[in-house]
PDB file of C-alpha atoms in Angstrom:
ATOM      1  CA  MET A   1     100.711  67.487 101.750  1.00 52.00           C
ATOM      2  CA  SER A   2      97.717  66.362  99.715  1.00 52.00           C
ATOM      3  CA  LYS A   3      98.190  62.694 100.659  1.00 63.00           C
ATOM      4  CA  SER A   4      98.496  63.293 104.401  1.00 65.00           C
ATOM      5  CA  SER A   5      95.749  62.115 106.686  1.00 76.00           C
ATOM      6  CA  PRO A   6      93.423  64.732 108.224  1.00 75.00           C
ATOM      7  CA  TRP A   7      94.750  64.262 111.756  1.00 79.00           C
ATOM      8  CA  MET A   8      98.341  64.654 110.525  1.00 81.00           C
ATOM      9  CA  ARG A   9      97.396  67.887 108.770  1.00 78.00           C
ATOM     10  CA  ARG A  10      95.707  69.130 111.935  1.00 79.00           C
ATOM     11  CA  ILE A  11      98.776  68.343 114.061  1.00 84.00           C
ATOM     12  CA  LEU A  12     101.045  70.022 111.517  1.00 82.00           C
ATOM     13  CA  ASN A  13      98.745  73.050 111.325  1.00 78.00           C
ATOM     14  CA  TRP A  14      98.611  73.486 115.109  1.00 82.00           C
ATOM     15  CA  SER A  15     102.360  72.986 115.519  1.00 85.00           C
ATOM     16  CA  MET A  16     103.057  75.600 112.807  1.00 83.00           C
ATOM     17  CA  THR A  17     100.595  77.971 114.467  1.00 83.00           C
ATOM     18  CA  VAL A  18     102.156  77.586 117.912  1.00 87.00           C
ATOM     19  CA  LEU A  19     105.747  77.820 116.640  1.00 89.00           C
ATOM     20  CA  SER A  20     105.065  80.901 114.523  1.00 87.00           C
ATOM     21  CA  LEU A  21     103.208  82.531 117.416  1.00 88.00           C
ATOM     22  CA  LEU A  22     106.158  81.832 119.733  1.00 89.00           C
ATOM     23  CA  GLY A  23     108.457  83.343 117.094  1.00 88.00           C
ATOM     24  CA  CYS A  24     106.330  86.506 117.034  1.00 87.00           C
ATOM     25  CA  ILE A  25     106.422  86.717 120.832  1.00 86.00           C
ATOM     26  CA  PHE A  26     110.210  86.338 120.709  1.00 87.00           C
ATOM     27  CA  LEU A  27     110.494  89.111 118.103  1.00 84.00           C
ATOM     28  CA  SER A  28     108.200  91.364 120.151  1.00 82.00           C
ATOM     29  CA  PHE A  29     110.576  91.399 123.106  1.00 81.00           C
ATOM     30  CA  ASN A  30     113.929  91.260 121.308  1.00 82.00           C
ATOM     31  CA  THR A  31     115.041  94.048 119.066  1.00 77.00           C
ATOM     32  CA  LEU A  32     117.140  92.975 116.166  1.00 76.00           C
ATOM     33  CA  PRO A  33     119.213  95.507 114.210  1.00 78.00           C
ATOM     34  CA  GLY A  34     117.129  97.442 111.698  1.00 75.00           C
ATOM     35  CA  MET A  35     113.815  96.606 113.336  1.00 78.00           C
ATOM     36  CA  ASN A  36     113.239  99.757 115.321  1.00 76.00           C
ATOM     37  CA  LEU A  37     112.502 103.365 114.509  1.00 75.00           C
ATOM     38  CA  PHE A  38     113.210 105.824 117.319  1.00 77.00           C
ATOM     39  CA  GLY A  39     112.880 103.022 119.859  1.00 79.00           C
ATOM     40  CA  ILE A  40     109.565 101.781 118.446  1.00 83.00           C
ATOM     41  CA  THR A  41     109.398  98.221 117.071  1.00 83.00           C
ATOM     42  CA  PRO A  42     106.877  96.468 114.836  1.00 87.00           C
ATOM     43  CA  ASN A  43     103.838  95.009 116.522  1.00 88.00           C
ATOM     44  CA  TRP A  44     104.573  91.385 115.577  1.00 89.00           C
ATOM     45  CA  LEU A  45     101.584  89.890 117.353  1.00 91.00           C
ATOM     46  CA  LEU A  46      99.229  92.283 115.609  1.00 92.00           C
ATOM     47  CA  ILE A  47     100.759  91.397 112.236  1.00 92.00           C
ATOM     48  CA  TYR A  48     100.191  87.739 113.114  1.00 92.00           C
ATOM     49  CA  LEU A  49      96.636  88.502 114.214  1.00 93.00           C
ATOM     50  CA  VAL A  50      95.859  90.172 110.868  1.00 92.00           C
ATOM     51  CA  ALA A  51      97.407  87.232 108.999  1.00 90.00           C
ATOM     52  CA  TRP A  52      95.264  84.857 111.054  1.00 88.00           C
ATOM     53  CA  SER A  53      92.077  86.923 110.749  1.00 89.00           C
ATOM     54  CA  VAL A  54      92.047  87.113 106.960  1.00 88.00           C
ATOM     55  CA  LYS A  55      92.159  83.301 106.764  1.00 85.00           C
ATOM     56  CA  HIS A  56      89.717  82.416 109.561  1.00 85.00           C
ATOM     57  CA  SER A  57      86.167  83.145 110.684  1.00 88.00           C
ATOM     58  CA  LEU A  58      85.004  86.034 112.841  1.00 91.00           C
ATOM     59  CA  VAL A  59      84.669  83.892 115.967  1.00 93.00           C
ATOM     60  CA  GLU A  60      88.081  82.230 115.479  1.00 91.00           C
ATOM     61  CA  SER A  61      89.662  85.647 114.927  1.00 92.00           C
ATOM     62  CA  ALA A  62      88.035  87.138 118.019  1.00 93.00           C
ATOM     63  CA  ILE A  63      89.281  84.187 120.085  1.00 93.00           C
ATOM     64  CA  ALA A  64      92.764  84.638 118.597  1.00 92.00           C
ATOM     65  CA  GLY A  65      92.637  88.333 119.544  1.00 92.00           C
ATOM     66  CA  LEU A  66      91.605  87.383 123.074  1.00 93.00           C
ATOM     67  CA  VAL A  67      94.426  84.845 123.366  1.00 92.00           C
ATOM     68  CA  MET A  68      97.107  87.152 121.918  1.00 90.00           C
ATOM     69  CA  GLY A  69      95.932  90.069 124.054  1.00 90.00           C
ATOM     70  CA  SER A  70      96.054  87.834 127.127  1.00 90.00           C
ATOM     71  CA  ILE A  71      99.569  86.690 126.234  1.00 88.00           C
ATOM     72  CA  LEU A  72     100.750  90.287 125.909  1.00 86.00           C
ATOM     73  CA  ASP A  73      98.991  91.276 129.142  1.00 86.00           C
ATOM     74  CA  GLY A  74     100.762  88.429 130.914  1.00 86.00           C
ATOM     75  CA  LEU A  75     104.162  89.495 129.581  1.00 82.00           C
ATOM     76  CA  THR A  76     103.952  93.293 129.911  1.00 81.00           C
ATOM     77  CA  ALA A  77     103.178  95.950 132.481  1.00 70.00           C
ATOM     78  CA  PRO A  78      99.561  96.099 133.695  1.00 69.00           C
ATOM     79  CA  GLU A  79      99.069  99.775 132.753  1.00 70.00           C
ATOM     80  CA  ARG A  80      96.733  99.050 129.873  1.00 74.00           C
ATOM     81  CA  SER A  81      95.156  95.920 128.542  1.00 82.00           C
ATOM     82  CA  HIS A  82      95.851  94.475 125.106  1.00 86.00           C
ATOM     83  CA  ILE A  83      92.786  92.230 125.139  1.00 88.00           C
ATOM     84  CA  VAL A  84      90.079  94.685 124.056  1.00 91.00           C
ATOM     85  CA  PRO A  85      92.166  96.375 121.323  1.00 92.00           C
ATOM     86  CA  PHE A  86      93.284  93.017 119.900  1.00 94.00           C
ATOM     87  CA  VAL A  87      89.743  91.594 119.845  1.00 94.00           C
ATOM     88  CA  VAL A  88      88.470  94.789 118.177  1.00 95.00           C
ATOM     89  CA  ALA A  89      91.332  94.655 115.653  1.00 94.00           C
ATOM     90  CA  ALA A  90      90.579  91.003 114.835  1.00 94.00           C
ATOM     91  CA  VAL A  91      86.875  91.686 114.299  1.00 94.00           C
ATOM     92  CA  VAL A  92      87.518  94.806 112.208  1.00 94.00           C
ATOM     93  CA  THR A  93      90.105  92.932 110.130  1.00 93.00           C
ATOM     94  CA  VAL A  94      87.643  90.166 109.307  1.00 91.00           C
ATOM     95  CA  LEU A  95      84.954  92.692 108.400  1.00 91.00           C
ATOM     96  CA  ILE A  96      87.309  94.735 106.212  1.00 89.00           C
ATOM     97  CA  HIS A  97      88.601  91.610 104.519  1.00 86.00           C
ATOM     98  CA  ARG A  98      85.113  90.253 103.825  1.00 83.00           C
ATOM     99  CA  ARG A  99      83.603  93.529 102.632  1.00 82.00           C
ATOM    100  CA  ILE A 100      86.442  95.215 100.758  1.00 78.00           C
ATOM    101  CA  ILE A 101      89.618  93.203 100.222  1.00 72.00           C
ATOM    102  CA  LYS A 102      87.945  89.945  99.185  1.00 66.00           C
ATOM    103  CA  LYS A 103      86.336  91.769  96.252  1.00 66.00           C
ATOM    104  CA  MET A 104      89.760  92.964  95.129  1.00 67.00           C
ATOM    105  CA  GLN A 105      92.825  90.827  94.613  1.00 66.00           C
ATOM    106  CA  GLU A 106      94.383  89.927  97.954  1.00 66.00           C
ATOM    107  CA  ASN A 107      98.101  90.621  98.030  1.00 74.00           C
ATOM    108  CA  PHE A 108     100.727  91.807 100.438  1.00 77.00           C
ATOM    109  CA  ILE A 109      99.846  95.475  99.807  1.00 83.00           C
ATOM    110  CA  SER A 110      96.278  95.000 101.015  1.00 85.00           C
ATOM    111  CA  LEU A 111      97.553  93.117 104.074  1.00 87.00           C
ATOM    112  CA  ALA A 112     100.078  95.884 104.786  1.00 88.00           C
ATOM    113  CA  LEU A 113      97.314  98.499 104.588  1.00 90.00           C
ATOM    114  CA  ILE A 114      95.124  96.517 106.966  1.00 90.00           C
ATOM    115  CA  VAL A 115      98.046  96.142 109.385  1.00 91.00           C
ATOM    116  CA  PHE A 116      98.755  99.889 109.163  1.00 94.00           C
ATOM    117  CA  GLY A 117      95.155 100.707 110.066  1.00 93.00           C
ATOM    118  CA  MET A 118      94.928  98.114 112.821  1.00 93.00           C
ATOM    119  CA  VAL A 119      98.123  99.356 114.498  1.00 92.00           C
ATOM    120  CA  ILE A 120      96.690 102.889 114.537  1.00 93.00           C
ATOM    121  CA  LEU A 121      93.411 101.520 115.952  1.00 93.00           C
ATOM    122  CA  VAL A 122      95.122  99.431 118.647  1.00 91.00           C
ATOM    123  CA  GLU A 123      97.412 102.286 119.704  1.00 88.00           C
ATOM    124  CA  ALA A 124      94.461 104.707 119.867  1.00 88.00           C
ATOM    125  CA  LEU A 125      92.441 102.284 122.000  1.00 89.00           C
ATOM    126  CA  GLN A 126      95.401 101.718 124.314  1.00 86.00           C
ATOM    127  CA  GLY A 127      95.944 105.470 124.597  1.00 83.00           C
ATOM    128  CA  LEU A 128      92.303 105.934 125.581  1.00 83.00           C
ATOM    129  CA  GLN A 129      92.646 103.149 128.138  1.00 82.00           C
ATOM    130  CA  PHE A 130      95.716 104.813 129.609  1.00 76.00           C
ATOM    131  CA  LEU A 131      93.977 108.175 129.851  1.00 75.00           C
ATOM    132  CA  SER A 132      90.851 106.667 131.397  1.00 75.00           C
ATOM    133  CA  THR A 133      92.807 104.832 134.098  1.00 71.00           C
ATOM    134  CA  HIS A 134      95.447 107.465 134.881  1.00 66.00           C
ATOM    135  CA  GLY A 135      93.703 110.696 134.032  1.00 63.00           C
ATOM    136  CA  THR A 136      95.375 113.669 132.417  1.00 55.00           C
ATOM    137  CA  GLN A 137      97.397 114.656 135.493  1.00 57.00           C
ATOM    138  CA  GLN A 138      99.702 111.643 135.356  1.00 55.00           C
ATOM    139  CA  ALA A 139      99.829 111.381 131.575  1.00 45.00           C
ATOM    140  CA  LEU A 140     102.267 114.271 130.954  1.00 54.00           C
ATOM    141  CA  GLY A 141      99.330 116.496 130.189  1.00 68.00           C
ATOM    142  CA  LEU A 142      96.803 115.762 127.494  1.00 71.00           C
ATOM    143  CA  THR A 143      98.600 117.536 124.639  1.00 73.00           C
ATOM    144  CA  GLU A 144     102.010 116.016 125.284  1.00 75.00           C
ATOM    145  CA  PHE A 145     100.512 112.566 125.755  1.00 75.00           C
ATOM    146  CA  TRP A 146      98.634 112.621 122.428  1.00 76.00           C
ATOM    147  CA  VAL A 147     101.661 113.982 120.558  1.00 81.00           C
ATOM    148  CA  TYR A 148     103.740 111.088 121.897  1.00 80.00           C
ATOM    149  CA  GLN A 149     100.931 108.602 121.226  1.00 81.00           C
ATOM    150  CA  GLN A 150     100.599 109.799 117.617  1.00 84.00           C
ATOM    151  CA  ARG A 151     104.330 109.464 117.006  1.00 85.00           C
ATOM    152  CA  ALA A 152     104.456 106.019 118.570  1.00 85.00           C
ATOM    153  CA  ALA A 153     101.381 104.841 116.655  1.00 88.00           C
ATOM    154  CA  LEU A 154     102.645 106.167 113.326  1.00 88.00           C
ATOM    155  CA  SER A 155     106.140 104.725 113.802  1.00 88.00           C
ATOM    156  CA  SER A 156     104.773 101.349 114.835  1.00 88.00           C
ATOM    157  CA  ALA A 157     102.252 101.363 111.968  1.00 91.00           C
ATOM    158  CA  ILE A 158     104.932 102.153 109.384  1.00 90.00           C
ATOM    159  CA  LEU A 159     107.309  99.488 110.676  1.00 88.00           C
ATOM    160  CA  SER A 160     104.585  96.891 111.096  1.00 90.00           C
ATOM    161  CA  SER A 161     103.210  97.420 107.613  1.00 90.00           C
ATOM    162  CA  LEU A 162     106.708  97.215 106.119  1.00 88.00           C
ATOM    163  CA  TRP A 163     107.408  93.908 107.888  1.00 88.00           C
ATOM    164  CA  THR A 164     103.950  92.463 107.090  1.00 89.00           C
ATOM    165  CA  PRO A 165     104.959  90.645 103.870  1.00 88.00           C
ATOM    166  CA  VAL A 166     107.904  89.003 105.644  1.00 87.00           C
ATOM    167  CA  LEU A 167     105.545  87.331 108.110  1.00 86.00           C
ATOM    168  CA  CYS A 168     102.223  87.039 106.273  1.00 84.00           C
ATOM    169  CA  LEU A 169     103.298  85.589 102.950  1.00 83.00           C
ATOM    170  CA  PRO A 170     105.153  82.555 104.380  1.00 84.00           C
ATOM    171  CA  LEU A 171     102.374  81.964 106.923  1.00 84.00           C
ATOM    172  CA  HIS A 172      99.659  82.075 104.275  1.00 81.00           C
ATOM    173  CA  TYR A 173     101.641  79.751 102.033  1.00 82.00           C
ATOM    174  CA  LEU A 174     102.176  77.240 104.852  1.00 81.00           C
ATOM    175  CA  TRP A 175      98.551  77.446 105.993  1.00 78.00           C
ATOM    176  CA  GLU A 176      97.366  76.790 102.440  1.00 78.00           C
ATOM    177  CA  GLN A 177      99.618  73.736 102.244  1.00 77.00           C
ATOM    178  CA  VAL A 178      98.274  72.108 105.407  1.00 73.00           C
ATOM    179  CA  GLU A 179      94.646  73.271 105.330  1.00 69.00           C
ATOM    180  CA  PRO A 180      92.267  70.473 104.497  1.00 59.00           C
ATOM    181  CA  PRO A 181      90.427  70.939 101.196  1.00 54.00           C
ATOM    182  CA  ARG A 182      87.255  72.969 101.587  1.00 53.00           C
ATOM    183  CA  ARG A 183      84.073  72.391  99.663  1.00 47.00           C
ATOM    184  CA  PRO A 184      81.575  75.115  98.775  1.00 45.00           C
ATOM    185  CA  ASP A 185      78.160  75.089 100.353  1.00 44.00           C
ATOM    186  CA  TYR A 186      75.061  76.332  98.554  1.00 42.00           C
ATOM    187  CA  SER A 187      75.398  79.936  99.752  1.00 44.00           C
ATOM    188  CA  GLY A 188      78.768  80.400  98.034  1.00 44.00           C
ATOM    189  CA  ALA A 189      80.740  80.265 101.286  1.00 50.00           C
ATOM    190  CA  PHE A 190      83.218  77.504 101.985  1.00 47.00           C
ATOM    191  CA  ILE A 191      82.829  74.939 104.718  1.00 48.00           C
ATOM    192  CA  LYS A 192      85.484  72.661 106.137  1.00 46.00           C
TER     193      LYS A 192
END
């Protein structure tokens, strides 16, 4: 990969990004054996969003959250939007990665912990959206709704964090292979 031209790397990078994103969308809507817990499946697009956000800038991550939220909104029921929770999750992931994880050694455990937290955050934001649009009368009552929401969020967070290394590690390896070399600027950050 080091001898490839910059435009070839860019084409390869974008094709890998699109194909892996399509794979995550496929996994989101098809349950394979062993991938669900009480009918709850991993949030594949959120795992992908975390993997993307730890390797890209805040603006790129927010745009990725907007795009992935829009894709999910286009493919699912219009009860609650995925856009705002995914953008918030992307921004929070970048901030957590820059402030905390970057100072430690980045590994699959830190990524799994970030995914766990982001799934809880996204599910909580979607639950609040559902309550604000439908009110407590249609939401099975406030207590029953939050008990269900907690179970769903915890199940999805556990499954998503367990499947994080399966998706993130190959993606990070491939992205490192096709990324153009970066040079440091004078502030210590890297520029492309």
